[in-house]
Amino acid sequence: MIFLGLFRESILFAINALVVNKLRTILSLLGITIGIFAIITVFTIVDSLEQNLRKSVQSLGNDVVFVEKWPWTFGPDYPWWKYMNRPDAEYTELDAILRKCDGAQAAAFVVSSNITVKYKSSSIENVTIICASHQFDKVKNFEIAEGRYFTEIESEAGRPVAIIGDVLAKTLFPYQSPIGQWIKVHGAKVMVVGVFKKEGESILGGSPDTQVLVPVQYARSIIDIRNNNLDPQLLVRAKSGVSNDDLIDELTGLMRSIRKIQPRAEDNFALNQTSLISNQFDKLFDIVGVAGWIIGGFSILVGGFGIANIMFVSVKERTNIIGIQKSLGAKNYFILLQFIFESIFLSLIGGIFGLIIVYIITLTAGDSFGMEITLSKSNIILGFTISILIGVVSGFVPAYGASQLDPVEAIRAS
Amino acid sequence: METAIRKRPVLITTVCIIGFIWIVGSLPAVFSPSIKKLGDWYPALFGFLVAACFISYIGLWHMKRWGAHVFIGAFFLKEIILIMIDDVSYPGFVISVFFIACMTAYYKKMDVNL
């Protein structure tokens, strides 16, 4: 009970300090507010970016191996001239993989390009067209919100059917269902049989919301799928229980035999997996996190000095009161805790303001970043922790000084 | 009230100075990305430990027994956490044990009051 009273009294003193010396206190608290704002903003953006990246990588498939020309590794020693001369992945290689690869659950051949899509007088330019073989739905993670996926006959016979993204559906067919409607893809008529479920922007680009999926056998009639600008890929998903490494080992041997590569010759293909992308981004996020940590750290340090300054002044101003309290029987720890609570409370006010600013930014700036930014529970905890820690560290020395005052000397102080 | 000014031994002064330097280095680590990655509550826990150590060094600087008590409590808590996250630092452990030995050596000369 005595602690509750002490706590209440400290809060009242802190509020009094705020009210009596508004400008002085606000300027001192500004350091903590800016520090918490800087650190938590950086952590919030990094966390949100990471979350979006993981979502994007997950949509590519964690257990999918991409057979293509270019490896997904970057750096100063990237021998692009060597990779440029490699042959592209071909549709004929898909057959061999499907027949011979024991570790593969499904595989698909995919090419993509940018085209114009039309419906009556509406037209959308630069739409990504994905031309894929039948098992694409088994290697790529997506959901169909309306309609259906292609039948095997449609895929193999190359029927003019398409699945379109949510944004395309809403733009081309604002007042009707797109299912069964005929759109013009690259000048050719294609019937819409399905609409992808809305996924939102992807950090890696290529959101299905703005894509059109057609069978690759049909795409042959409207675009040159052997054109190496279309970035042909073979997507192979591992069977459950088969690790990506095992699948890569098997695919390496298989692709070498398909392409008849000599035993001592280098591979002329790359086997990529999504972890390569996330590893590259992890390094980047670490650097951004450390940068935010350094910038915010200095602000917090300055804020801590501000709080310590307020507390020293507060002790000086209330020396008489401390003397009276002690002469009336207040223990040293009572005075000590009184000032520490006050320091923590002041620091918390600064921290809370910082967190509120971050929260307002997450509400308003999400659209500018093109992704959802959320202030996570862990970052709120971190903000409060830093505030309390700075309050304790910067307030302890003045508080301890106050607790050690001689009551007679303290009462005499003017 | 006991008001006698206790002379601080050089060893305790050295321990406190090293401790304060450690605190200055550890404060930013509370909100470092590496601590944050361990879990939501680790920055809070680590922050509590840093604050406890800071308070203990101030106590030791003033030759107070409660400084030694707080330091030993924080030491055990820190080691339990480090064992839990499998990140025990043997040099850190040895230095802390040395600090505790120094405090024990001068414990009787320390003030029992706050």
Short mmCIF file of N, CA, C and O in Angstrom, two decimals, chain A residues 117 127-130 134 136-137 142-151 154-155 159-166 168-169 178-179 181 183 185 190-197 208-215:
data_model
loop_
_atom_site.label_atom_id
_atom_site.label_comp_id
_atom_site.label_asym_id
_atom_site.label_seq_id
_atom_site.Cartn_x
_atom_site.Cartn_y
_atom_site.Cartn_z
N VAL A 117 -3.67 -6.14 -72.71
CA VAL A 117 -4.92 -6.90 -72.59
C VAL A 117 -6.08 -5.94 -72.87
O VAL A 117 -6.10 -4.82 -72.36
N VAL A 127 0.84 -5.69 -69.09
CA VAL A 127 0.36 -6.76 -68.20
C VAL A 127 1.30 -7.95 -68.37
O VAL A 127 1.71 -8.28 -69.48
N THR A 128 1.65 -8.57 -67.25
CA THR A 128 2.56 -9.73 -67.34
C THR A 128 1.74 -10.96 -67.72
O THR A 128 0.79 -11.31 -67.02
N ILE A 129 2.15 -11.58 -68.82
CA ILE A 129 1.49 -12.83 -69.21
C ILE A 129 2.40 -13.98 -68.80
O ILE A 129 3.60 -13.99 -69.07
N ILE A 130 1.83 -14.91 -68.03
CA ILE A 130 2.57 -16.10 -67.61
C ILE A 130 2.08 -17.25 -68.48
O ILE A 130 0.88 -17.56 -68.48
N HIS A 134 0.87 -27.52 -67.59
CA HIS A 134 -0.30 -27.84 -66.77
C HIS A 134 -0.05 -27.89 -65.25
O HIS A 134 -0.90 -27.48 -64.47
N PHE A 136 1.54 -26.16 -63.32
CA PHE A 136 1.91 -24.87 -62.71
C PHE A 136 1.20 -24.66 -61.37
O PHE A 136 1.77 -24.13 -60.42
N ASP A 137 -0.06 -25.09 -61.30
CA ASP A 137 -0.82 -24.91 -60.04
C ASP A 137 -0.26 -25.77 -58.91
O ASP A 137 -0.56 -25.54 -57.74
N PHE A 142 -0.85 -20.35 -55.27
CA PHE A 142 -1.85 -19.30 -55.52
C PHE A 142 -3.24 -19.90 -55.31
O PHE A 142 -3.41 -21.12 -55.30
N GLU A 143 -4.20 -19.01 -55.13
CA GLU A 143 -5.59 -19.46 -54.95
C GLU A 143 -6.45 -18.81 -56.01
O GLU A 143 -6.18 -17.69 -56.43
N ILE A 144 -7.49 -19.53 -56.41
CA ILE A 144 -8.41 -18.98 -57.40
C ILE A 144 -9.68 -18.55 -56.67
O ILE A 144 -10.31 -19.36 -55.98
N ALA A 145 -9.99 -17.25 -56.79
CA ALA A 145 -11.14 -16.71 -56.06
C ALA A 145 -12.44 -17.02 -56.77
O ALA A 145 -13.48 -17.24 -56.14
N GLU A 146 -12.41 -17.03 -58.09
CA GLU A 146 -13.63 -17.23 -58.88
C GLU A 146 -13.27 -18.08 -60.08
O GLU A 146 -12.21 -17.90 -60.69
N GLY A 147 -14.14 -19.01 -60.45
CA GLY A 147 -13.87 -19.85 -61.62
C GLY A 147 -13.02 -21.05 -61.26
O GLY A 147 -13.11 -21.58 -60.15
N ARG A 148 -12.14 -21.45 -62.17
CA ARG A 148 -11.37 -22.69 -61.98
C ARG A 148 -10.01 -22.59 -62.65
O ARG A 148 -9.72 -21.61 -63.36
N TYR A 149 -9.17 -23.65 -62.39
CA TYR A 149 -7.87 -23.76 -63.08
C TYR A 149 -8.11 -24.47 -64.42
O TYR A 149 -9.19 -25.03 -64.64
N PHE A 150 -7.12 -24.47 -65.29
CA PHE A 150 -7.26 -25.15 -66.59
C PHE A 150 -7.44 -26.66 -66.39
O PHE A 150 -6.85 -27.24 -65.48
N THR A 151 -8.19 -27.28 -67.32
CA THR A 151 -8.23 -28.75 -67.32
C THR A 151 -6.99 -29.23 -68.06
O THR A 151 -6.35 -28.45 -68.79
N GLU A 154 -7.32 -28.73 -71.77
CA GLU A 154 -7.12 -27.32 -72.17
C GLU A 154 -5.63 -26.99 -72.24
O GLU A 154 -5.17 -26.31 -73.15
N SER A 155 -4.88 -27.48 -71.23
CA SER A 155 -3.44 -27.19 -71.19
C SER A 155 -2.71 -27.88 -72.34
O SER A 155 -1.92 -27.26 -73.04
N ARG A 159 -5.78 -24.72 -75.60
CA ARG A 159 -7.05 -23.99 -75.80
C ARG A 159 -6.87 -22.51 -75.37
O ARG A 159 -6.10 -22.22 -74.45
N PRO A 160 -7.62 -21.59 -76.00
CA PRO A 160 -7.50 -20.16 -75.64
C PRO A 160 -8.25 -19.83 -74.35
O PRO A 160 -9.34 -19.26 -74.37
N VAL A 161 -7.68 -20.21 -73.24
CA VAL A 161 -8.28 -19.95 -71.93
C VAL A 161 -7.28 -19.18 -71.06
O VAL A 161 -6.07 -19.29 -71.27
N ALA A 162 -7.81 -18.42 -70.12
CA ALA A 162 -6.91 -17.61 -69.28
C ALA A 162 -7.46 -17.47 -67.87
O ALA A 162 -8.67 -17.52 -67.65
N ILE A 163 -6.53 -17.29 -66.93
CA ILE A 163 -6.90 -16.92 -65.56
C ILE A 163 -6.30 -15.54 -65.35
O ILE A 163 -5.11 -15.33 -65.64
N ILE A 164 -7.11 -14.61 -64.89
CA ILE A 164 -6.61 -13.23 -64.77
C ILE A 164 -6.53 -12.81 -63.30
O ILE A 164 -7.20 -13.38 -62.43
N GLY A 165 -5.73 -11.79 -63.06
CA GLY A 165 -5.54 -11.27 -61.70
C GLY A 165 -6.72 -10.43 -61.25
O GLY A 165 -7.52 -9.98 -62.07
N ASP A 166 -6.78 -10.23 -59.94
CA ASP A 166 -7.91 -9.50 -59.34
C ASP A 166 -8.01 -8.06 -59.85
O ASP A 166 -9.10 -7.57 -60.15
N LEU A 168 -6.91 -6.87 -62.71
CA LEU A 168 -7.36 -6.88 -64.11
C LEU A 168 -8.87 -7.12 -64.18
O LEU A 168 -9.58 -6.46 -64.94
N ALA A 169 -9.34 -8.08 -63.37
CA ALA A 169 -10.78 -8.42 -63.39
C ALA A 169 -11.62 -7.19 -63.01
O ALA A 169 -12.63 -6.91 -63.64
N PRO A 178 -16.13 -11.77 -64.74
CA PRO A 178 -15.29 -11.98 -65.92
C PRO A 178 -15.35 -13.42 -66.47
O PRO A 178 -14.91 -13.66 -67.59
N ILE A 179 -15.89 -14.35 -65.68
CA ILE A 179 -15.89 -15.76 -66.08
C ILE A 179 -16.74 -15.94 -67.36
O ILE A 179 -17.89 -15.52 -67.41
N GLN A 181 -16.11 -14.57 -70.19
CA GLN A 181 -15.95 -13.43 -71.10
C GLN A 181 -14.67 -13.63 -71.95
O GLN A 181 -13.73 -14.29 -71.51
N ILE A 183 -11.46 -11.97 -73.66
CA ILE A 183 -10.59 -10.79 -73.67
C ILE A 183 -9.57 -10.95 -74.80
O ILE A 183 -9.38 -12.07 -75.30
N VAL A 185 -5.78 -10.92 -75.74
CA VAL A 185 -4.42 -10.98 -75.19
C VAL A 185 -3.45 -10.94 -76.37
O VAL A 185 -3.46 -11.87 -77.19
N VAL A 190 -9.15 -14.73 -75.98
CA VAL A 190 -8.95 -15.76 -74.95
C VAL A 190 -10.13 -15.69 -73.98
O VAL A 190 -10.56 -14.60 -73.61
N MET A 191 -10.64 -16.87 -73.59
CA MET A 191 -11.77 -16.88 -72.66
C MET A 191 -11.29 -16.93 -71.20
O MET A 191 -10.41 -17.74 -70.86
N VAL A 192 -11.86 -16.07 -70.37
CA VAL A 192 -11.47 -16.06 -68.94
C VAL A 192 -12.20 -17.22 -68.23
O VAL A 192 -13.42 -17.31 -68.30
N VAL A 193 -11.41 -18.10 -67.60
CA VAL A 193 -12.03 -19.22 -66.87
C VAL A 193 -11.84 -19.09 -65.35
O VAL A 193 -12.44 -19.83 -64.58
N GLY A 194 -10.98 -18.16 -64.96
CA GLY A 194 -10.74 -18.02 -63.52
C GLY A 194 -10.15 -16.66 -63.17
O GLY A 194 -9.62 -15.96 -64.03
N VAL A 195 -10.28 -16.32 -61.87
CA VAL A 195 -9.68 -15.07 -61.37
C VAL A 195 -8.85 -15.41 -60.13
O VAL A 195 -9.33 -16.12 -59.23
N PHE A 196 -7.62 -14.94 -60.11
CA PHE A 196 -6.75 -15.19 -58.95
C PHE A 196 -7.28 -14.44 -57.73
O PHE A 196 -7.82 -13.34 -57.86
N LYS A 197 -7.08 -15.03 -56.56
CA LYS A 197 -7.44 -14.35 -55.31
C LYS A 197 -6.49 -13.17 -55.12
O LYS A 197 -5.29 -13.30 -55.38
N PRO A 208 0.34 -11.62 -58.64
CA PRO A 208 -0.64 -12.24 -59.54
C PRO A 208 -1.86 -11.35 -59.80
O PRO A 208 -2.63 -11.61 -60.71
N ASP A 209 -2.01 -10.28 -59.01
CA ASP A 209 -3.15 -9.38 -59.19
C ASP A 209 -3.16 -8.72 -60.57
O ASP A 209 -4.20 -8.33 -61.08
N THR A 210 -1.97 -8.58 -61.16
CA THR A 210 -1.90 -7.90 -62.46
C THR A 210 -1.34 -8.85 -63.53
O THR A 210 -0.68 -8.40 -64.47
N GLN A 211 -1.58 -10.14 -63.35
CA GLN A 211 -1.04 -11.10 -64.32
C GLN A 211 -2.16 -11.84 -65.06
O GLN A 211 -3.29 -11.93 -64.56
N VAL A 212 -1.77 -12.37 -66.22
CA VAL A 212 -2.68 -13.25 -66.97
C VAL A 212 -1.95 -14.58 -67.13
O VAL A 212 -0.78 -14.60 -67.52
N LEU A 213 -2.62 -15.66 -66.80
CA LEU A 213 -2.01 -16.99 -66.95
C LEU A 213 -2.69 -17.71 -68.11
O LEU A 213 -3.93 -17.81 -68.14
N VAL A 214 -1.89 -18.19 -69.07
CA VAL A 214 -2.44 -18.96 -70.20
C VAL A 214 -1.63 -20.25 -70.34
O VAL A 214 -0.48 -20.29 -69.91
N PRO A 215 -2.21 -21.29 -70.95
CA PRO A 215 -1.42 -22.52 -71.17
C PRO A 215 -0.28 -22.23 -72.13
O PRO A 215 -0.47 -21.50 -73.12
#
